[in-house]
Amino acid sequence: MATITLDSLRKEFDNGRIVAVDDLSVGVEDGEFITVVGPSGCGKSTTLRMVAGLESPTSGHIRIGDEDVTDQHARKRDVAMVFQNYALYPHKTVMENMAFGLRMSTDLSKEERRERVRETAQMMGIEDLLDDKPDELSGGQKQRVALGRAIVREPDVFLFDEPLSNLDAKLRTTMRTEIQRLQNEFGITSLYVTHDQEEAMTMGDRIVILKDGKLQQVGRPKDVYENP
Ligand code: ADP
Ligand code: ADP
């Protein structure tokens, strides 16, 4: 059971001169896919980075399931993050990139890890790329590998930071469908950040709209769309 609860979350930078996230309270239900949308600088990335444990809140609390993870190290959280720039290790093969996250989070043997990577790669249609290095891959292939690396860990929570913004329009549509298929199949609780309103509307079970670090609106796409 993985819910995400943000409770009066606040993040200041520069000794309070910048308030990136301002009193944000949102609950994500188990298996729910929530998109977070708003203009550049409204606090989307900072919010996501706090849930991932890459940034500490100035005040407020983050819970995953029943556990308060506010002060917990990123490595201890059962979350997988997919970034806009893929964040693959350039000197490692696809197999090594995908297996690396498993080494951190499980106690499988090396052969078991490789077997799990092969299964996931097959499911994602990237089994022929396992021996390649990232710079031999197209943008779409890299993002597929980044997704695969997250999926193979079977995390409780998925965090997406504009994962499709570097792809062309056609590939964006393909990957959107792919992410939705994985979401339906595994029912992973997800927070998905995008500046693309159409993407947010199409993909989200619910949408969180941020403005200047504050929650402006939260609701189902239809309700948000009808009351802008
Ligand atoms: P978004 O993801 O919506 O574009 P961000 O969360 O990246 O917004 O940024 C929110 C605000 O916080 C912006 O004003 C940004 O400049 C500021 N900010 C983000 N990270 C830092 C940081 N490390 N130091 C100072 N200011 C930051
Ligand atoms: P994004 O909105 O996709 O996160 P940004 O360019 O806003 O992209 O942020 C990239 C990195 O720079 C992040 O780690 C963020 O924390 C940091 N950052 C953003 N704004 C500032 C700022 N005003 N001062 C210092 N660091 C910042």
PDB file of C-alpha atoms and ligand atoms in Angstrom:
ATOM      1  CA  MET A   1       0.000   0.000   0.000  1.00  0.00           C
ATOM      2  CA  ALA A   2       1.655   3.206  -1.084  1.00  0.00           C
ATOM      3  CA  THR A   3      -0.051   6.492  -0.615  1.00  0.00           C
ATOM      4  CA  ILE A   4       1.885   9.776  -0.710  1.00  0.00           C
ATOM      5  CA  THR A   5       0.881  12.495   1.731  1.00  0.00           C
ATOM      6  CA  LEU A   6       2.262  16.006   1.516  1.00  0.00           C
ATOM      7  CA  ASP A   7       1.392  17.927   4.652  1.00  0.00           C
ATOM      8  CA  SER A   8       1.925  21.722   4.689  1.00  0.00           C
ATOM      9  CA  LEU A   9       5.112  21.306   2.715  1.00  0.00           C
ATOM     10  CA  ARG A  10       7.331  24.378   2.437  1.00  0.00           C
ATOM     11  CA  LYS A  11      10.713  24.903   0.798  1.00  0.00           C
ATOM     12  CA  GLU A  12      12.733  28.087   1.017  1.00  0.00           C
ATOM     13  CA  PHE A  13      16.013  28.885  -0.728  1.00  0.00           C
ATOM     14  CA  ASP A  14      18.503  31.702  -0.089  1.00  0.00           C
ATOM     15  CA  ASN A  15      17.555  32.145   3.573  1.00  0.00           C
ATOM     16  CA  GLY A  16      13.891  32.576   2.757  1.00  0.00           C
ATOM     17  CA  ARG A  17      14.306  35.071  -0.072  1.00  0.00           C
ATOM     18  CA  ILE A  18      12.885  32.420  -2.427  1.00  0.00           C
ATOM     19  CA  VAL A  19       9.832  30.405  -1.427  1.00  0.00           C
ATOM     20  CA  ALA A  20       9.793  27.581  -3.977  1.00  0.00           C
ATOM     21  CA  VAL A  21       6.967  25.586  -2.349  1.00  0.00           C
ATOM     22  CA  ASP A  22       4.463  27.265  -0.072  1.00  0.00           C
ATOM     23  CA  ASP A  23       2.177  25.346   2.327  1.00  0.00           C
ATOM     24  CA  LEU A  24       1.426  22.501  -0.085  1.00  0.00           C
ATOM     25  CA  SER A  25      -0.923  19.760   1.127  1.00  0.00           C
ATOM     26  CA  VAL A  26      -1.914  16.949  -1.264  1.00  0.00           C
ATOM     27  CA  GLY A  27      -2.723  13.263  -0.870  1.00  0.00           C
ATOM     28  CA  VAL A  28      -2.023  10.706  -3.591  1.00  0.00           C
ATOM     29  CA  GLU A  29      -4.073   7.521  -3.268  1.00  0.00           C
ATOM     30  CA  ASP A  30      -2.686   4.020  -3.659  1.00  0.00           C
ATOM     31  CA  GLY A  31      -2.223   3.312  -7.375  1.00  0.00           C
ATOM     32  CA  GLU A  32      -3.219   6.813  -8.378  1.00  0.00           C
ATOM     33  CA  PHE A  33      -1.462   8.712 -11.186  1.00  0.00           C
ATOM     34  CA  ILE A  34      -1.281  12.406 -10.347  1.00  0.00           C
ATOM     35  CA  THR A  35       0.117  14.970 -12.771  1.00  0.00           C
ATOM     36  CA  VAL A  36       1.602  18.209 -11.413  1.00  0.00           C
ATOM     37  CA  VAL A  37       1.430  21.093 -13.850  1.00  0.00           C
ATOM     38  CA  GLY A  38       2.226  24.807 -13.883  1.00  0.00           C
ATOM     39  CA  PRO A  39       4.586  27.331 -15.480  1.00  0.00           C
ATOM     40  CA  SER A  40       8.372  27.195 -15.152  1.00  0.00           C
ATOM     41  CA  GLY A  41       9.471  28.160 -11.647  1.00  0.00           C
ATOM     42  CA  CYS A  42       6.186  27.288  -9.889  1.00  0.00           C
ATOM     43  CA  GLY A  43       7.826  24.635  -7.689  1.00  0.00           C
ATOM     44  CA  LYS A  44       7.116  21.368  -9.523  1.00  0.00           C
ATOM     45  CA  SER A  45      10.676  19.994  -9.511  1.00  0.00           C
ATOM     46  CA  THR A  46      11.346  21.074  -5.947  1.00  0.00           C
ATOM     47  CA  THR A  47       8.206  19.270  -4.787  1.00  0.00           C
ATOM     48  CA  LEU A  48       9.217  16.086  -6.596  1.00  0.00           C
ATOM     49  CA  ARG A  49      12.800  16.309  -5.336  1.00  0.00           C
ATOM     50  CA  MET A  50      11.534  16.556  -1.761  1.00  0.00           C
ATOM     51  CA  VAL A  51       9.419  13.414  -2.197  1.00  0.00           C
ATOM     52  CA  ALA A  52      12.491  11.656  -3.643  1.00  0.00           C
ATOM     53  CA  GLY A  53      14.616  12.800  -0.714  1.00  0.00           C
ATOM     54  CA  LEU A  54      16.960  14.860  -2.901  1.00  0.00           C
ATOM     55  CA  GLU A  55      15.927  18.087  -1.144  1.00  0.00           C
ATOM     56  CA  SER A  56      14.842  18.583   2.501  1.00  0.00           C
ATOM     57  CA  PRO A  57      11.709  20.576   3.246  1.00  0.00           C
ATOM     58  CA  THR A  58      12.072  23.761   5.301  1.00  0.00           C
ATOM     59  CA  SER A  59       8.921  22.679   7.140  1.00  0.00           C
ATOM     60  CA  GLY A  60       6.013  20.285   6.757  1.00  0.00           C
ATOM     61  CA  HIS A  61       5.892  16.527   6.399  1.00  0.00           C
ATOM     62  CA  ILE A  62       6.023  13.835   3.725  1.00  0.00           C
ATOM     63  CA  ARG A  63       4.552  10.401   4.354  1.00  0.00           C
ATOM     64  CA  ILE A  64       4.750   7.351   2.100  1.00  0.00           C
ATOM     65  CA  GLY A  65       2.137   4.888   3.281  1.00  0.00           C
ATOM     66  CA  ASP A  66       2.082   5.159   7.068  1.00  0.00           C
ATOM     67  CA  GLU A  67       5.731   6.100   7.305  1.00  0.00           C
ATOM     68  CA  ASP A  68       6.957   9.647   7.865  1.00  0.00           C
ATOM     69  CA  VAL A  69       9.905   9.900   5.455  1.00  0.00           C
ATOM     70  CA  THR A  70      10.528  13.644   5.874  1.00  0.00           C
ATOM     71  CA  ASP A  71      13.978  13.121   7.389  1.00  0.00           C
ATOM     72  CA  GLN A  72      14.714   9.767   5.793  1.00  0.00           C
ATOM     73  CA  HIS A  73      17.639   9.407   3.397  1.00  0.00           C
ATOM     74  CA  ALA A  74      16.786   9.143  -0.305  1.00  0.00           C
ATOM     75  CA  ARG A  75      18.343   5.684  -0.550  1.00  0.00           C
ATOM     76  CA  LYS A  76      15.971   4.301   2.078  1.00  0.00           C
ATOM     77  CA  ARG A  77      12.839   5.427   0.256  1.00  0.00           C
ATOM     78  CA  ASP A  78      11.164   2.935  -2.022  1.00  0.00           C
ATOM     79  CA  VAL A  79      10.779   5.459  -4.850  1.00  0.00           C
ATOM     80  CA  ALA A  80      12.080   5.403  -8.415  1.00  0.00           C
ATOM     81  CA  MET A  81      12.589   8.617 -10.350  1.00  0.00           C
ATOM     82  CA  VAL A  82      12.655   9.171 -14.107  1.00  0.00           C
ATOM     83  CA  PHE A  83      14.356  12.375 -15.267  1.00  0.00           C
ATOM     84  CA  GLN A  84      14.067  14.540 -18.359  1.00  0.00           C
ATOM     85  CA  ASN A  85      17.735  14.011 -19.240  1.00  0.00           C
ATOM     86  CA  TYR A  86      17.524  10.215 -18.596  1.00  0.00           C
ATOM     87  CA  ALA A  87      20.443  10.331 -16.106  1.00  0.00           C
ATOM     88  CA  LEU A  88      22.006   7.100 -17.407  1.00  0.00           C
ATOM     89  CA  TYR A  89      25.615   6.236 -16.551  1.00  0.00           C
ATOM     90  CA  PRO A  90      27.479   6.840 -19.837  1.00  0.00           C
ATOM     91  CA  HIS A  91      30.230   4.272 -19.246  1.00  0.00           C
ATOM     92  CA  LYS A  92      27.895   1.445 -18.278  1.00  0.00           C
ATOM     93  CA  THR A  93      25.925  -0.777 -20.666  1.00  0.00           C
ATOM     94  CA  VAL A  94      22.132  -0.823 -20.635  1.00  0.00           C
ATOM     95  CA  MET A  95      22.288  -4.078 -18.648  1.00  0.00           C
ATOM     96  CA  GLU A  96      24.602  -2.494 -16.073  1.00  0.00           C
ATOM     97  CA  ASN A  97      22.519   0.686 -15.897  1.00  0.00           C
ATOM     98  CA  MET A  98      19.352  -1.281 -15.224  1.00  0.00           C
ATOM     99  CA  ALA A  99      20.995  -3.696 -12.774  1.00  0.00           C
ATOM    100  CA  PHE A 100      22.652  -0.920 -10.791  1.00  0.00           C
ATOM    101  CA  GLY A 101      19.475   0.289  -9.099  1.00  0.00           C
ATOM    102  CA  LEU A 102      18.689  -3.290  -8.132  1.00  0.00           C
ATOM    103  CA  ARG A 103      22.027  -3.635  -6.369  1.00  0.00           C
ATOM    104  CA  MET A 104      21.174  -0.680  -4.133  1.00  0.00           C
ATOM    105  CA  SER A 105      17.683  -1.815  -3.262  1.00  0.00           C
ATOM    106  CA  THR A 106      17.614  -5.610  -3.065  1.00  0.00           C
ATOM    107  CA  ASP A 107      19.692  -8.541  -1.926  1.00  0.00           C
ATOM    108  CA  LEU A 108      19.432 -10.587  -5.106  1.00  0.00           C
ATOM    109  CA  SER A 109      22.475 -12.422  -6.449  1.00  0.00           C
ATOM    110  CA  LYS A 110      24.202 -11.047  -9.530  1.00  0.00           C
ATOM    111  CA  GLU A 111      22.650 -13.706 -11.782  1.00  0.00           C
ATOM    112  CA  GLU A 112      19.180 -13.077 -10.324  1.00  0.00           C
ATOM    113  CA  ARG A 113      19.595  -9.354 -10.944  1.00  0.00           C
ATOM    114  CA  ARG A 114      20.589  -9.982 -14.558  1.00  0.00           C
ATOM    115  CA  GLU A 115      17.608 -12.293 -15.021  1.00  0.00           C
ATOM    116  CA  ARG A 116      15.233  -9.656 -13.699  1.00  0.00           C
ATOM    117  CA  VAL A 117      16.752  -7.028 -15.978  1.00  0.00           C
ATOM    118  CA  ARG A 118      16.302  -9.391 -18.956  1.00  0.00           C
ATOM    119  CA  GLU A 119      12.628  -9.953 -18.092  1.00  0.00           C
ATOM    120  CA  THR A 120      11.955  -6.236 -17.751  1.00  0.00           C
ATOM    121  CA  ALA A 121      13.900  -5.428 -20.924  1.00  0.00           C
ATOM    122  CA  GLN A 122      11.809  -7.960 -22.826  1.00  0.00           C
ATOM    123  CA  MET A 123       8.598  -6.431 -21.532  1.00  0.00           C
ATOM    124  CA  MET A 124       9.790  -2.965 -22.632  1.00  0.00           C
ATOM    125  CA  GLY A 125      11.069  -4.134 -26.022  1.00  0.00           C
ATOM    126  CA  ILE A 126      14.674  -3.168 -25.289  1.00  0.00           C
ATOM    127  CA  GLU A 127      16.207  -6.648 -24.928  1.00  0.00           C
ATOM    128  CA  ASP A 128      18.344  -6.080 -28.048  1.00  0.00           C
ATOM    129  CA  LEU A 129      19.951  -2.997 -26.453  1.00  0.00           C
ATOM    130  CA  LEU A 130      21.283  -4.626 -23.286  1.00  0.00           C
ATOM    131  CA  ASP A 131      24.926  -4.630 -24.441  1.00  0.00           C
ATOM    132  CA  ASP A 132      24.836  -1.058 -25.816  1.00  0.00           C
ATOM    133  CA  LYS A 133      26.138   2.077 -24.099  1.00  0.00           C
ATOM    134  CA  PRO A 134      23.779   5.083 -23.735  1.00  0.00           C
ATOM    135  CA  ASP A 135      25.476   7.176 -26.441  1.00  0.00           C
ATOM    136  CA  GLU A 136      24.700   4.445 -28.990  1.00  0.00           C
ATOM    137  CA  LEU A 137      20.976   4.915 -28.341  1.00  0.00           C
ATOM    138  CA  SER A 138      18.366   7.319 -29.711  1.00  0.00           C
ATOM    139  CA  GLY A 139      16.512   9.649 -27.326  1.00  0.00           C
ATOM    140  CA  GLY A 140      13.460   7.404 -27.315  1.00  0.00           C
ATOM    141  CA  GLN A 141      15.558   4.324 -26.569  1.00  0.00           C
ATOM    142  CA  LYS A 142      17.322   6.142 -23.723  1.00  0.00           C
ATOM    143  CA  GLN A 143      14.023   7.111 -22.157  1.00  0.00           C
ATOM    144  CA  ARG A 144      12.784   3.534 -22.514  1.00  0.00           C
ATOM    145  CA  VAL A 145      15.919   2.344 -20.712  1.00  0.00           C
ATOM    146  CA  ALA A 146      15.447   4.973 -17.983  1.00  0.00           C
ATOM    147  CA  LEU A 147      11.857   3.760 -17.533  1.00  0.00           C
ATOM    148  CA  GLY A 148      13.024   0.150 -17.507  1.00  0.00           C
ATOM    149  CA  ARG A 149      15.630   0.933 -14.872  1.00  0.00           C
ATOM    150  CA  ALA A 150      12.889   2.375 -12.666  1.00  0.00           C
ATOM    151  CA  ILE A 151      10.389  -0.443 -13.319  1.00  0.00           C
ATOM    152  CA  VAL A 152      12.854  -3.261 -12.650  1.00  0.00           C
ATOM    153  CA  ARG A 153      13.086  -2.166  -9.011  1.00  0.00           C
ATOM    154  CA  GLU A 154       9.334  -2.679  -8.541  1.00  0.00           C
ATOM    155  CA  PRO A 155       9.103   0.496  -6.452  1.00  0.00           C
ATOM    156  CA  ASP A 156       6.120   1.557  -4.358  1.00  0.00           C
ATOM    157  CA  VAL A 157       6.245   5.040  -5.808  1.00  0.00           C
ATOM    158  CA  PHE A 158       7.145   6.436  -9.210  1.00  0.00           C
ATOM    159  CA  LEU A 159       8.316  10.020  -9.667  1.00  0.00           C
ATOM    160  CA  PHE A 160       8.532  11.516 -13.161  1.00  0.00           C
ATOM    161  CA  ASP A 161      10.231  14.858 -13.843  1.00  0.00           C
ATOM    162  CA  GLU A 162       9.232  15.967 -17.363  1.00  0.00           C
ATOM    163  CA  PRO A 163      10.322  12.592 -18.768  1.00  0.00           C
ATOM    164  CA  LEU A 164       9.066  13.264 -22.303  1.00  0.00           C
ATOM    165  CA  SER A 165      10.113  16.888 -22.920  1.00  0.00           C
ATOM    166  CA  ASN A 166      13.252  15.944 -24.844  1.00  0.00           C
ATOM    167  CA  LEU A 167      11.409  13.675 -27.281  1.00  0.00           C
ATOM    168  CA  ASP A 168       9.775  14.603 -30.579  1.00  0.00           C
ATOM    169  CA  ALA A 169       5.974  14.760 -30.791  1.00  0.00           C
ATOM    170  CA  LYS A 170       5.469  11.298 -32.279  1.00  0.00           C
ATOM    171  CA  LEU A 171       7.710   9.597 -29.739  1.00  0.00           C
ATOM    172  CA  ARG A 172       6.060  11.554 -26.942  1.00  0.00           C
ATOM    173  CA  THR A 173       2.707  10.028 -27.853  1.00  0.00           C
ATOM    174  CA  THR A 174       4.204   6.528 -28.009  1.00  0.00           C
ATOM    175  CA  MET A 175       5.923   6.883 -24.638  1.00  0.00           C
ATOM    176  CA  ARG A 176       2.807   8.355 -23.062  1.00  0.00           C
ATOM    177  CA  THR A 177       0.897   5.230 -24.037  1.00  0.00           C
ATOM    178  CA  GLU A 178       3.765   3.113 -22.739  1.00  0.00           C
ATOM    179  CA  ILE A 179       3.797   4.820 -19.350  1.00  0.00           C
ATOM    180  CA  GLN A 180       0.029   4.466 -19.075  1.00  0.00           C
ATOM    181  CA  ARG A 181       0.266   0.768 -19.945  1.00  0.00           C
ATOM    182  CA  LEU A 182       2.877   0.212 -17.223  1.00  0.00           C
ATOM    183  CA  GLN A 183       0.782   2.208 -14.787  1.00  0.00           C
ATOM    184  CA  ASN A 184      -2.314   0.093 -15.529  1.00  0.00           C
ATOM    185  CA  GLU A 185      -0.350  -3.123 -15.321  1.00  0.00           C
ATOM    186  CA  PHE A 186       1.458  -2.426 -12.062  1.00  0.00           C
ATOM    187  CA  GLY A 187      -0.795   0.172 -10.421  1.00  0.00           C
ATOM    188  CA  ILE A 188       2.210   2.095  -9.098  1.00  0.00           C
ATOM    189  CA  THR A 189       1.406   5.277  -7.201  1.00  0.00           C
ATOM    190  CA  SER A 190       2.806   8.076  -9.359  1.00  0.00           C
ATOM    191  CA  LEU A 191       3.595  11.781  -9.309  1.00  0.00           C
ATOM    192  CA  TYR A 192       4.248  13.092 -12.810  1.00  0.00           C
ATOM    193  CA  VAL A 193       5.582  16.628 -13.309  1.00  0.00           C
ATOM    194  CA  THR A 194       5.077  18.409 -16.625  1.00  0.00           C
ATOM    195  CA  HIS A 195       4.700  21.961 -17.945  1.00  0.00           C
ATOM    196  CA  ASP A 196       2.520  20.581 -20.749  1.00  0.00           C
ATOM    197  CA  GLN A 197      -1.114  21.118 -19.840  1.00  0.00           C
ATOM    198  CA  GLU A 198      -2.416  18.752 -22.495  1.00  0.00           C
ATOM    199  CA  GLU A 199      -0.108  16.008 -21.235  1.00  0.00           C
ATOM    200  CA  ALA A 200      -1.260  16.614 -17.670  1.00  0.00           C
ATOM    201  CA  MET A 201      -4.926  16.454 -18.696  1.00  0.00           C
ATOM    202  CA  THR A 202      -4.533  13.287 -20.767  1.00  0.00           C
ATOM    203  CA  MET A 203      -2.426  11.292 -18.350  1.00  0.00           C
ATOM    204  CA  GLY A 204      -3.577  12.249 -14.865  1.00  0.00           C
ATOM    205  CA  ASP A 205      -6.243  10.515 -12.800  1.00  0.00           C
ATOM    206  CA  ARG A 206      -6.117  13.862 -11.015  1.00  0.00           C
ATOM    207  CA  ILE A 207      -4.210  17.047 -11.728  1.00  0.00           C
ATOM    208  CA  VAL A 208      -2.422  19.313  -9.263  1.00  0.00           C
ATOM    209  CA  ILE A 209      -2.022  22.861 -10.572  1.00  0.00           C
ATOM    210  CA  LEU A 210       0.729  24.893  -8.901  1.00  0.00           C
ATOM    211  CA  LYS A 211       1.226  28.641  -9.069  1.00  0.00           C
ATOM    212  CA  ASP A 212       4.072  30.456  -7.313  1.00  0.00           C
ATOM    213  CA  GLY A 213       4.668  27.383  -5.150  1.00  0.00           C
ATOM    214  CA  LYS A 214       1.065  27.230  -3.980  1.00  0.00           C
ATOM    215  CA  LEU A 215      -1.662  24.720  -4.722  1.00  0.00           C
ATOM    216  CA  GLN A 216      -4.029  26.494  -7.056  1.00  0.00           C
ATOM    217  CA  GLN A 217      -6.329  23.618  -7.927  1.00  0.00           C
ATOM    218  CA  VAL A 218      -6.561  19.852  -7.587  1.00  0.00           C
ATOM    219  CA  GLY A 219      -9.135  17.592  -9.228  1.00  0.00           C
ATOM    220  CA  ARG A 220     -10.041  15.244 -12.034  1.00  0.00           C
ATOM    221  CA  PRO A 221      -9.125  16.514 -15.528  1.00  0.00           C
ATOM    222  CA  LYS A 222     -12.760  17.147 -16.430  1.00  0.00           C
ATOM    223  CA  ASP A 223     -13.486  19.161 -13.263  1.00  0.00           C
ATOM    224  CA  VAL A 224     -10.278  21.186 -13.505  1.00  0.00           C
ATOM    225  CA  TYR A 225     -10.889  21.857 -17.185  1.00  0.00           C
ATOM    226  CA  GLU A 226     -14.446  23.061 -16.612  1.00  0.00           C
ATOM    227  CA  ASN A 227     -13.440  25.412 -13.765  1.00  0.00           C
ATOM    228  CA  PRO A 228     -10.132  26.939 -14.876  1.00  0.00           C
TER     229      PRO A 228
HETATM  230  P1  ADP B   1       9.647  24.239 -11.727  1.00  0.00           P
HETATM  231  O1  ADP B   1      10.083  22.814 -11.598  1.00  0.00           O
HETATM  232  O2  ADP B   1       8.156  24.392 -11.624  1.00  0.00           O
HETATM  233  O3  ADP B   1      10.201  24.922 -12.933  1.00  0.00           O
HETATM  234  P2  ADP B   1      11.399  24.659  -9.493  1.00  0.00           P
HETATM  235  O4  ADP B   1      10.901  23.782  -8.418  1.00  0.00           O
HETATM  236  O5  ADP B   1      12.576  24.198 -10.295  1.00  0.00           O
HETATM  237  O6  ADP B   1      10.204  25.040 -10.465  1.00  0.00           O
HETATM  238  O7  ADP B   1      11.778  26.083  -8.884  1.00  0.00           O
HETATM  239  C1  ADP B   1      10.889  26.817  -8.030  1.00  0.00           C
HETATM  240  C2  ADP B   1      11.572  28.096  -7.603  1.00  0.00           C
HETATM  241  O8  ADP B   1      12.648  27.787  -6.728  1.00  0.00           O
HETATM  242  C3  ADP B   1      12.187  28.892  -8.752  1.00  0.00           C
HETATM  243  O9  ADP B   1      12.065  30.244  -8.423  1.00  0.00           O
HETATM  244  C4  ADP B   1      13.630  28.427  -8.735  1.00  0.00           C
HETATM  245  O10 ADP B   1      14.483  29.408  -9.291  1.00  0.00           O
HETATM  246  C5  ADP B   1      13.878  28.251  -7.260  1.00  0.00           C
HETATM  247  N1  ADP B   1      14.909  27.255  -6.971  1.00  0.00           N
HETATM  248  C6  ADP B   1      14.863  25.920  -7.261  1.00  0.00           C
HETATM  249  N2  ADP B   1      15.973  25.294  -6.825  1.00  0.00           N
HETATM  250  C7  ADP B   1      16.736  26.247  -6.241  1.00  0.00           C
HETATM  251  C8  ADP B   1      18.005  26.238  -5.592  1.00  0.00           C
HETATM  252  N3  ADP B   1      18.719  25.114  -5.466  1.00  0.00           N
HETATM  253  N4  ADP B   1      18.486  27.411  -5.125  1.00  0.00           N
HETATM  254  C9  ADP B   1      17.766  28.547  -5.252  1.00  0.00           C
HETATM  255  N5  ADP B   1      16.573  28.626  -5.832  1.00  0.00           N
HETATM  256  C10 ADP B   1      16.061  27.499  -6.336  1.00  0.00           C
HETATM  257  P1  ADP B   2      13.846  22.071 -13.635  1.00  0.00           P
HETATM  258  O1  ADP B   2      12.772  23.128 -13.556  1.00  0.00           O
HETATM  259  O2  ADP B   2      13.615  21.084 -14.738  1.00  0.00           O
HETATM  260  O3  ADP B   2      14.191  21.472 -12.333  1.00  0.00           O
HETATM  261  P2  ADP B   2      15.882  24.034 -13.403  1.00  0.00           P
HETATM  262  O4  ADP B   2      16.828  24.589 -14.425  1.00  0.00           O
HETATM  263  O5  ADP B   2      14.850  24.900 -12.773  1.00  0.00           O
HETATM  264  O6  ADP B   2      15.181  22.805 -14.115  1.00  0.00           O
HETATM  265  O7  ADP B   2      16.726  23.375 -12.213  1.00  0.00           O
HETATM  266  C1  ADP B   2      17.877  22.620 -12.438  1.00  0.00           C
HETATM  267  C2  ADP B   2      18.686  22.576 -11.140  1.00  0.00           C
HETATM  268  O8  ADP B   2      19.077  23.894 -10.750  1.00  0.00           O
HETATM  269  C3  ADP B   2      17.897  22.007  -9.950  1.00  0.00           C
HETATM  270  O9  ADP B   2      18.752  21.178  -9.197  1.00  0.00           O
HETATM  271  C4  ADP B   2      17.470  23.222  -9.153  1.00  0.00           C
HETATM  272  O10 ADP B   2      17.386  22.917  -7.775  1.00  0.00           O
HETATM  273  C5  ADP B   2      18.617  24.205  -9.442  1.00  0.00           C
HETATM  274  N1  ADP B   2      18.146  25.608  -9.446  1.00  0.00           N
HETATM  275  C6  ADP B   2      17.018  26.083 -10.020  1.00  0.00           C
HETATM  276  N2  ADP B   2      16.893  27.407  -9.827  1.00  0.00           N
HETATM  277  C7  ADP B   2      17.973  27.778  -9.096  1.00  0.00           C
HETATM  278  C8  ADP B   2      18.423  29.031  -8.548  1.00  0.00           C
HETATM  279  N3  ADP B   2      17.718  30.160  -8.709  1.00  0.00           N
HETATM  280  N4  ADP B   2      19.574  29.036  -7.870  1.00  0.00           N
HETATM  281  C9  ADP B   2      20.283  27.913  -7.694  1.00  0.00           C
HETATM  282  N5  ADP B   2      19.908  26.704  -8.170  1.00  0.00           N
HETATM  283  C10 ADP B   2      18.762  26.639  -8.873  1.00  0.00           C
END
